[in-house]
Tab-separated table of C-alpha atoms in Angstrom:
chain	number	residue	atom	x	y	z
K	1	UNK	CA	16.017	-20.030	11.997
K	2	UNK	CA	14.763	-17.580	14.608
K	3	UNK	CA	13.866	-13.927	14.006
K	4	UNK	CA	17.387	-12.760	14.863
K	5	UNK	CA	18.801	-15.157	12.277
K	6	UNK	CA	16.358	-13.856	9.689
K	7	UNK	CA	17.464	-10.278	10.300
K	8	UNK	CA	21.128	-11.311	10.167
K	9	UNK	CA	20.596	-12.458	6.573
K	10	UNK	CA	18.704	-9.281	5.672
K	11	UNK	CA	21.192	-6.931	7.350
K	12	UNK	CA	24.252	-8.638	5.877
K	13	UNK	CA	22.669	-8.545	2.414
K	14	UNK	CA	21.858	-4.852	2.736
K	15	UNK	CA	25.385	-4.052	3.905
K	16	UNK	CA	26.842	-5.943	0.935
K	17	UNK	CA	24.729	-3.912	-1.516
K	18	UNK	CA	25.699	-0.511	-0.061
K	19	UNK	CA	22.649	1.339	-1.352
K	20	UNK	CA	23.297	0.740	-5.013
K	21	UNK	CA	26.778	-0.701	-5.510
K	22	UNK	CA	25.854	-3.976	-7.176
K	23	UNK	CA	26.251	-5.748	-10.495
K	24	UNK	CA	22.629	-6.675	-11.171
K	25	UNK	CA	20.326	-4.854	-13.582
K	26	UNK	CA	17.922	-3.700	-10.867
K	27	UNK	CA	17.859	-3.253	-7.087
K	28	UNK	CA	15.258	-6.013	-6.723
K	29	UNK	CA	17.438	-8.485	-8.592
K	30	UNK	CA	20.452	-7.477	-6.505
K	31	UNK	CA	18.548	-7.952	-3.242
K	32	UNK	CA	17.174	-11.332	-4.328
K	33	UNK	CA	20.676	-12.521	-5.250
K	34	UNK	CA	22.087	-11.249	-1.950
K	35	UNK	CA	19.381	-13.053	0.025
K	36	UNK	CA	19.967	-16.240	-1.973
K	37	UNK	CA	23.713	-16.072	-1.338
K	38	UNK	CA	23.098	-15.413	2.362
K	39	UNK	CA	20.910	-18.518	2.531
K	40	UNK	CA	23.133	-20.756	0.396
K	41	UNK	CA	23.531	-24.235	1.801
K	42	UNK	CA	20.673	-23.924	4.287
K	43	UNK	CA	18.262	-26.905	4.499
K	44	UNK	CA	14.796	-26.503	3.005
K	45	UNK	CA	13.009	-26.271	6.395
K	46	UNK	CA	15.227	-23.319	7.282
K	47	UNK	CA	14.297	-21.610	4.018
K	48	UNK	CA	10.650	-22.080	4.978
K	49	UNK	CA	11.438	-20.416	8.305
K	50	UNK	CA	12.966	-17.500	6.398
K	51	UNK	CA	9.717	-17.203	4.439
K	52	UNK	CA	7.659	-17.304	7.634
K	53	UNK	CA	9.659	-14.500	9.252
K	54	UNK	CA	9.496	-12.493	6.018
K	55	UNK	CA	5.700	-12.704	5.981
K	56	UNK	CA	5.516	-11.817	9.654
K	57	UNK	CA	7.466	-8.638	8.971
K	58	UNK	CA	5.153	-7.803	6.049
K	59	UNK	CA	2.250	-8.288	8.434
K	60	UNK	CA	3.784	-5.902	10.973
K	61	UNK	CA	4.054	-3.278	8.223
K	62	UNK	CA	0.403	-3.749	7.175
K	63	UNK	CA	-0.725	-0.527	8.870
K	64	UNK	CA	-2.687	2.541	7.719
K	65	UNK	CA	0.314	4.827	8.359
K	66	UNK	CA	2.667	2.725	6.229
K	67	UNK	CA	-0.068	2.491	3.590
K	68	UNK	CA	-0.269	6.301	3.549
K	69	UNK	CA	3.479	6.545	2.907
K	70	UNK	CA	3.157	4.091	0.025
K	71	UNK	CA	0.278	6.106	-1.451
K	72	UNK	CA	2.247	9.344	-1.245
K	73	UNK	CA	5.250	7.792	-2.992
K	74	UNK	CA	3.052	6.220	-5.662
K	75	UNK	CA	1.539	9.617	-6.470
K	76	UNK	CA	-1.875	10.348	-7.898
K	77	UNK	CA	-5.142	9.787	-6.085
K	78	UNK	CA	-7.552	7.087	-5.008
K	79	UNK	CA	-8.056	5.614	-8.500
K	80	UNK	CA	-4.320	5.213	-9.014
K	81	UNK	CA	-3.882	3.757	-5.531
K	82	UNK	CA	-6.576	1.187	-6.265
K	83	UNK	CA	-4.790	0.186	-9.470
K	84	UNK	CA	-1.354	0.087	-7.820
K	85	UNK	CA	-2.214	-1.529	-4.526
K	86	UNK	CA	-5.465	-3.476	-4.793
K	87	UNK	CA	-5.001	-4.866	-8.300
K	88	UNK	CA	-1.211	-5.089	-8.626
K	89	UNK	CA	-0.528	-5.341	-4.875
K	90	UNK	CA	2.355	-2.896	-4.902
K	91	UNK	CA	1.754	-2.375	-1.180
K	92	UNK	CA	3.284	-5.811	-0.617
K	93	UNK	CA	6.230	-4.658	-2.753
K	94	UNK	CA	6.565	-1.526	-0.633
K	95	UNK	CA	6.523	-3.480	2.618
K	96	UNK	CA	9.031	-5.995	1.251
K	97	UNK	CA	11.296	-3.099	0.259
K	98	UNK	CA	11.128	-1.799	3.826
K	99	UNK	CA	12.260	-5.218	5.063
K	100	UNK	CA	15.170	-5.093	2.603
K	101	UNK	CA	16.438	-1.921	4.306
K	102	UNK	CA	17.411	-3.963	7.358
K	103	UNK	CA	16.102	-4.260	10.867
K	104	UNK	CA	17.036	-0.834	12.221
K	105	UNK	CA	15.553	1.134	9.335
K	106	UNK	CA	12.496	-1.134	9.226
K	107	UNK	CA	11.733	-0.429	12.869
K	108	UNK	CA	12.310	3.313	12.398
K	109	UNK	CA	9.857	3.481	9.490
K	110	UNK	CA	7.233	1.370	11.265
K	111	UNK	CA	7.368	3.766	14.211
K	112	UNK	CA	7.233	6.846	11.958
K	113	UNK	CA	6.767	6.319	8.193
K	114	UNK	CA	7.669	9.977	7.581
K	115	UNK	CA	11.201	9.104	8.758
K	116	UNK	CA	11.713	7.256	5.473
K	117	UNK	CA	12.572	10.642	3.959
K	118	UNK	CA	15.644	10.950	6.168
K	119	UNK	CA	17.182	7.549	5.497
K	120	UNK	CA	20.259	7.357	3.243
K	121	UNK	CA	18.222	5.096	0.975
K	122	UNK	CA	16.170	8.112	-0.085
K	123	UNK	CA	19.333	9.506	-1.689
K	124	UNK	CA	19.857	6.184	-3.468
K	125	UNK	CA	16.245	6.250	-4.737
K	126	UNK	CA	16.798	9.715	-6.195
K	127	UNK	CA	19.948	8.446	-7.940
K	128	UNK	CA	18.074	5.455	-9.325
K	129	UNK	CA	20.193	3.009	-7.309
K	130	UNK	CA	17.418	1.845	-4.997
K	131	UNK	CA	13.665	1.342	-5.166
K	132	UNK	CA	10.932	1.595	-2.561
K	133	UNK	CA	8.655	-0.693	-4.609
K	134	UNK	CA	10.890	-3.675	-5.319
K	135	UNK	CA	9.110	-6.842	-6.417
K	136	UNK	CA	10.488	-9.034	-3.657
K	137	UNK	CA	7.347	-10.633	-2.262
K	138	UNK	CA	8.035	-13.905	-4.116
K	139	UNK	CA	11.785	-13.943	-3.430
K	140	UNK	CA	11.655	-16.395	-0.482
K	141	UNK	CA	9.600	-18.871	-2.521
K	142	UNK	CA	11.982	-18.549	-5.464
K	143	UNK	CA	15.001	-19.119	-3.206
K	144	UNK	CA	13.319	-22.231	-1.807
K	145	UNK	CA	12.530	-23.490	-5.337
K	146	UNK	CA	16.112	-22.909	-6.545
K	147	UNK	CA	17.290	-25.039	-3.635
K	148	UNK	CA	15.114	-27.908	-4.841
K	149	UNK	CA	11.920	-27.190	-2.952
K	150	UNK	CA	8.347	-27.300	-4.186
K	151	UNK	CA	6.762	-23.876	-4.690
K	152	UNK	CA	3.234	-24.983	-3.744
K	153	UNK	CA	4.571	-26.878	-0.771
K	154	UNK	CA	6.444	-23.780	0.352
K	155	UNK	CA	3.291	-21.648	0.219
K	156	UNK	CA	1.317	-24.245	2.170
K	157	UNK	CA	4.044	-24.612	4.804
K	158	UNK	CA	4.330	-20.848	5.306
K	159	UNK	CA	0.544	-20.417	5.510
K	160	UNK	CA	0.309	-23.252	8.015
K	161	UNK	CA	2.929	-21.652	10.237
K	162	UNK	CA	1.197	-18.278	9.964
K	163	UNK	CA	-2.239	-19.727	10.670
K	164	UNK	CA	-3.593	-18.537	7.322
K	165	UNK	CA	-2.598	-17.087	3.994
K	166	UNK	CA	-0.636	-13.807	4.110
K	167	UNK	CA	-2.698	-10.637	3.883
K	168	UNK	CA	-2.448	-8.660	0.684
K	169	UNK	CA	-4.027	-5.408	-0.482
K	170	UNK	CA	-4.314	-2.444	1.854
K	171	UNK	CA	-5.607	-1.984	5.406
K	172	UNK	CA	-8.850	-0.213	6.219
K	173	UNK	CA	-8.810	3.562	6.043
K	174	UNK	CA	-11.248	4.353	8.836
K	175	UNK	CA	-10.176	6.521	11.750
K	176	UNK	CA	-7.275	8.972	12.012
K	177	UNK	CA	-5.443	7.683	8.938
K	178	UNK	CA	-8.302	8.166	6.500
K	179	UNK	CA	-6.461	9.992	3.728
K	180	UNK	CA	-6.713	11.444	0.258
K	181	UNK	CA	-4.155	13.073	-2.032
K	182	UNK	CA	-4.864	16.485	-0.484
K	183	UNK	CA	-4.322	15.470	3.127
K	184	UNK	CA	-1.241	13.300	2.595
K	185	UNK	CA	1.394	16.086	2.550
K	186	UNK	CA	0.182	17.339	5.910
K	187	UNK	CA	0.334	13.873	7.424
K	188	UNK	CA	3.780	13.044	6.014
K	189	UNK	CA	5.480	16.446	5.542
K	190	UNK	CA	9.084	15.267	5.280
K	191	UNK	CA	8.283	12.559	2.776
K	192	UNK	CA	6.108	14.956	0.746
K	193	UNK	CA	8.898	17.559	0.671
K	194	UNK	CA	11.485	14.975	-0.355
K	195	UNK	CA	9.334	13.378	-3.060
K	196	UNK	CA	6.811	16.016	-4.246
K	197	UNK	CA	4.124	14.558	-6.525
K	198	UNK	CA	6.072	11.348	-6.495
K	199	UNK	CA	5.411	8.413	-8.761
K	200	UNK	CA	8.308	6.141	-7.834
């Protein structure tokens, strides 16, 4: 599976879900099922490739600007961000949720995280039909395991292809994207206006 094939699965799954029209109990469950159905019948090495591309996209989104958007949506201040992102690693959930939006939206948000406020998915989040912090980071491993693969073997194979274990936690905050709860609205005005004092 190449990167284009990875995004075909993601984009087709997103289109099938239509921002909230699904039968599962939660958006994360619906996305995981859609990915699993899109990968049905694929050999185990191809599922590993899916996991590799997934982690590479999470790595691309591991930036201070994307981190700032996640902090704004989580609400609160530095203590809450530490609890959400360093201890519970919700930043990985946020980045995985950006991947779930599909290739076009993913690239838009990476270029300008404030643009997340203008995506149709923001409407779905307000309705409760979508989530910007879906717990999807283990979905590729679970899909591989359901197909008969070994979970530890999957993690080792993905890490080997990546040249190391995937990065978790948040990026450094030095430089122009050093932020606190007071400066965030000025850095991400559209997102702050759309989700004031958010705690999604």
